Tab-separated table of C-alpha atoms in Angstrom:
chain	number	residue	atom	x	y	z
A	1	MET	CA	0.000	0.000	0.000
A	2	PRO	CA	1.481	3.366	-0.984
A	3	LEU	CA	2.051	6.045	1.592
A	4	LEU	CA	-0.343	8.977	1.453
A	5	LYS	CA	1.374	12.239	0.662
A	6	ASP	CA	0.303	15.225	2.698
A	7	ALA	CA	1.193	17.907	0.189
A	8	PRO	CA	-0.326	21.158	-1.065
A	9	ALA	CA	-0.427	19.690	-4.592
A	10	VAL	CA	-2.644	16.833	-3.354
A	11	ASP	CA	-5.033	19.215	-1.618
A	12	ASP	CA	-5.161	21.426	-4.713
A	13	LEU	CA	-5.885	18.457	-6.977
A	14	ILE	CA	-8.719	17.314	-4.705
A	15	ALA	CA	-10.241	20.820	-4.618
A	16	ARG	CA	-10.030	21.235	-8.403
A	17	ALA	CA	-11.455	17.765	-8.995
A	18	ARG	CA	-14.363	18.365	-6.642
A	19	ALA	CA	-15.133	21.585	-8.536
A	20	SER	CA	-15.335	19.520	-11.748
A	21	SER	CA	-18.021	17.084	-12.837
A	22	THR	CA	-18.389	13.828	-14.703
A	23	ALA	CA	-19.687	15.810	-17.691
A	24	ASP	CA	-16.750	18.235	-17.575
A	25	PRO	CA	-13.875	16.360	-15.904
A	26	LEU	CA	-10.542	17.767	-14.810
A	27	TYR	CA	-7.694	16.510	-17.000
A	28	VAL	CA	-4.688	15.788	-14.801
A	29	VAL	CA	-1.350	15.694	-16.624
A	30	ALA	CA	1.277	13.663	-14.778
A	31	ILE	CA	4.822	13.558	-16.156
A	32	ALA	CA	6.644	12.005	-13.204
A	33	ALA	CA	5.915	9.531	-10.419
A	34	ILE	CA	2.155	9.282	-9.878
A	35	SER	CA	2.382	9.779	-6.081
A	36	ASN	CA	0.326	12.974	-5.735
A	37	VAL	CA	-2.454	11.701	-8.001
A	38	ALA	CA	-2.600	8.357	-6.184
A	39	SER	CA	-2.681	10.110	-2.809
A	40	ALA	CA	-5.557	12.329	-3.989
A	41	ILE	CA	-7.485	9.253	-5.192
A	42	LEU	CA	-6.975	7.463	-1.862
A	43	MET	CA	-7.800	10.530	0.239
A	44	ALA	CA	-10.853	11.532	-1.817
A	45	PRO	CA	-12.251	8.591	-3.798
A	46	ASP	CA	-15.236	10.780	-4.750
A	47	ILE	CA	-12.987	12.468	-7.359
A	48	ILE	CA	-12.462	9.287	-9.406
A	49	ASP	CA	-15.384	10.028	-11.741
A	50	LYS	CA	-14.420	13.688	-12.058
A	51	ILE	CA	-10.870	13.342	-13.400
A	52	VAL	CA	-9.039	11.898	-16.379
A	53	VAL	CA	-5.378	11.141	-15.697
A	54	VAL	CA	-3.016	11.571	-18.648
A	55	TRP	CA	0.174	9.870	-17.442
A	56	LEU	CA	3.612	9.654	-18.982
A	57	GLY	CA	4.686	6.429	-17.324
A	58	GLY	CA	5.776	2.867	-17.861
A	59	HIS	CA	6.718	1.421	-21.217
A	60	ALA	CA	4.620	0.085	-24.074
A	61	LEU	CA	2.469	-2.714	-22.658
A	62	GLU	CA	4.215	-5.291	-24.856
A	63	TRP	CA	7.690	-4.033	-23.875
A	64	PRO	CA	9.954	-6.775	-22.437
A	65	HIS	CA	10.577	-4.925	-19.163
A	66	THR	CA	9.080	-2.180	-17.024
A	67	ALA	CA	12.271	-0.483	-15.842
A	68	GLU	CA	10.945	3.043	-16.300
A	69	GLY	CA	11.596	5.803	-13.767
A	70	ASN	CA	8.119	7.345	-13.437
A	71	LEU	CA	6.638	3.905	-12.754
A	72	HIS	CA	9.436	2.590	-10.534
A	73	ARG	CA	9.543	5.700	-8.332
A	74	ASP	CA	6.095	4.807	-7.014
A	75	VAL	CA	4.915	1.306	-7.905
A	76	GLY	CA	2.262	1.504	-5.181
A	77	GLY	CA	0.953	4.737	-6.673
A	78	ALA	CA	0.729	3.127	-10.109
A	79	GLN	CA	-1.142	0.198	-8.550
A	80	VAL	CA	-3.645	2.636	-7.027
A	81	LEU	CA	-4.041	4.441	-10.354
A	82	PHE	CA	-4.639	1.281	-12.381
A	83	HIS	CA	-6.980	-0.318	-9.828
A	84	SER	CA	-9.015	2.757	-8.840
A	85	GLY	CA	-11.348	2.890	-11.817
A	86	VAL	CA	-10.236	6.414	-12.754
A	87	LEU	CA	-10.068	7.109	-16.491
A	88	VAL	CA	-6.419	6.817	-17.530
A	89	VAL	CA	-4.702	7.780	-20.752
A	90	LEU	CA	-1.294	6.117	-20.587
A	91	LEU	CA	1.557	7.499	-22.663
A	92	PRO	CA	4.259	4.824	-22.371
A	93	CYS	CA	7.879	5.982	-22.545
A	94	LEU	CA	9.848	3.337	-24.459
A	95	GLY	CA	8.106	2.014	-27.521
A	96	VAL	CA	5.789	5.012	-27.911
A	97	VAL	CA	6.859	8.417	-26.582
A	98	SER	CA	10.507	7.574	-27.248
A	99	HIS	CA	9.662	8.267	-30.902
A	100	LEU	CA	8.770	11.890	-30.152
A	101	LEU	CA	12.051	13.475	-31.223
A	102	SER	CA	13.120	16.976	-32.075
A	103	SER	CA	16.315	18.580	-33.389
A	104	VAL	CA	18.034	21.866	-32.601
A	105	PRO	CA	16.818	23.519	-35.835
A	106	GLU	CA	13.212	22.539	-34.990
A	107	ILE	CA	13.535	23.865	-31.442
A	108	GLU	CA	15.100	27.092	-32.718
A	109	LEU	CA	12.237	27.561	-35.208
A	110	HIS	CA	9.219	26.496	-33.136
A	111	VAL	CA	10.177	27.072	-29.475
A	112	GLU	CA	12.971	29.615	-29.026
A	113	PRO	CA	11.148	32.623	-30.583
A	114	HIS	CA	8.296	32.394	-28.068
A	115	GLY	CA	9.366	34.710	-25.281
A	116	GLU	CA	11.533	34.114	-22.254
A	117	ILE	CA	10.112	30.650	-21.658
A	118	GLY	CA	10.877	29.676	-25.266
A	119	LYS	CA	14.453	30.910	-24.905
A	120	PHE	CA	14.840	29.058	-21.606
A	121	LEU	CA	13.461	25.779	-22.993
A	122	ALA	CA	15.635	26.012	-26.105
A	123	GLN	CA	18.711	26.642	-23.982
A	124	ARG	CA	17.933	23.662	-21.730
A	125	TYR	CA	17.350	21.464	-24.779
A	126	LYS	CA	20.672	22.477	-26.367
A	127	GLU	CA	22.570	21.887	-23.106
A	128	THR	CA	21.771	18.170	-23.151
A	129	SER	CA	24.420	17.537	-25.839
A	130	ASP	CA	27.684	19.144	-26.936
A	131	ASP	CA	27.434	17.844	-30.511
A	132	HIS	CA	24.253	18.806	-32.350
A	133	VAL	CA	25.276	17.590	-35.829
A	134	GLY	CA	22.604	15.115	-36.946
A	135	TRP	CA	21.399	14.970	-33.337
A	136	SER	CA	17.882	14.700	-32.040
A	137	LYS	CA	16.479	14.168	-28.576
A	138	GLU	CA	13.295	12.805	-27.085
A	139	ILE	CA	10.913	15.427	-25.770
A	140	ARG	CA	8.850	13.035	-23.660
A	141	ASP	CA	7.265	15.566	-21.330
A	142	MET	CA	5.507	17.177	-24.301
A	143	ALA	CA	3.529	13.995	-25.088
A	144	PRO	CA	0.718	14.413	-22.527
A	145	VAL	CA	0.199	18.017	-23.610
A	146	ALA	CA	0.200	16.908	-27.269
A	147	TRP	CA	-2.535	14.391	-26.417
A	148	LEU	CA	-4.568	17.114	-24.686
A	149	LEU	CA	-4.226	19.444	-27.681
A	150	ASN	CA	-5.234	16.777	-30.180
A	151	PRO	CA	-5.786	13.116	-29.195
A	152	ASP	CA	-5.517	12.177	-32.884
A	153	TRP	CA	-1.786	12.873	-32.678
A	154	CYS	CA	-1.459	9.782	-30.479
A	155	GLU	CA	-2.834	6.564	-31.886
A	156	SER	CA	-4.236	4.572	-29.023
A	157	VAL	CA	-6.178	1.487	-28.088
A	158	VAL	CA	-8.482	0.741	-25.200
A	159	THR	CA	-7.078	-2.310	-23.490
A	160	HIS	CA	-7.029	-4.016	-20.111
A	161	THR	CA	-5.406	-2.248	-17.214
A	162	PRO	CA	-2.102	-3.836	-16.214
A	163	VAL	CA	-1.948	-5.539	-12.833
A	164	LEU	CA	1.311	-4.559	-11.182
A	165	THR	CA	2.829	-6.659	-8.441
A	166	ASP	CA	5.394	-5.144	-6.101
A	167	ARG	CA	7.979	-6.536	-8.518
A	168	VAL	CA	6.228	-4.651	-11.351
A	169	HIS	CA	5.104	-7.742	-13.217
A	170	GLY	CA	1.629	-8.992	-13.823
A	171	ALA	CA	-1.297	-9.785	-16.032
A	172	SER	CA	-4.273	-7.597	-16.872
A	173	THR	CA	-7.682	-6.831	-15.428
A	174	LYS	CA	-11.079	-6.323	-16.982
A	175	ARG	CA	-10.840	-2.573	-16.301
A	176	GLY	CA	-10.119	-0.480	-19.341
A	177	ILE	CA	-7.259	1.894	-20.012
A	178	GLN	CA	-6.603	4.021	-23.066
A	179	CYS	CA	-3.006	3.374	-24.023
A	180	ALA	CA	-1.112	5.271	-26.713
A	181	THR	CA	0.543	3.006	-29.275
A	182	SER	CA	2.278	5.664	-31.365
A	183	ILE	CA	2.758	9.395	-31.377
A	184	GLY	CA	3.483	11.894	-34.080
A	185	PHE	CA	2.383	15.305	-35.158
A	186	ILE	CA	3.571	18.007	-37.458
A	187	ALA	CA	4.256	21.348	-35.836
A	188	THR	CA	2.706	24.250	-37.660
A	189	GLN	CA	3.158	27.927	-37.170
A	190	SER	CA	0.048	29.891	-36.339
């Protein structure tokens, strides 16, 4: 059983979810360990029908292993998420989001010109490598936002929710999960 986190982010999530409805749910984007979301679900199970969790976590369901940081940082939290009945859109890292790549010229064209935040993000992107010739890098954290902007950019299937043991292995349940199987979109200037 995961430990409940007493954190302002958990309280905020609960308050925002309770202000939402099943007809107009709160979309919760999670790009790290799922601890805060799982804590909110355990502390306030009444929010389950009022949220949709878009999580960047795990690997493609057919991937040979599950050694992925967001999942392994809180296996208990992932167990809560998958077993709670909350609507989940899973964006797996390896095998799916790992194909979301960008290059320095693309970042300079589509990100850097957009204010101080664009400059900052471009600088951080460029700092991840000293040699940019023919180089590209995954931009995983963008995937959940891409799905929110246009779900058609992420092919997906509705499949059974994985059952995770403490060793992060398992079968599947009868609960459904929407799982991305590929991702790709063409950036356009507005």
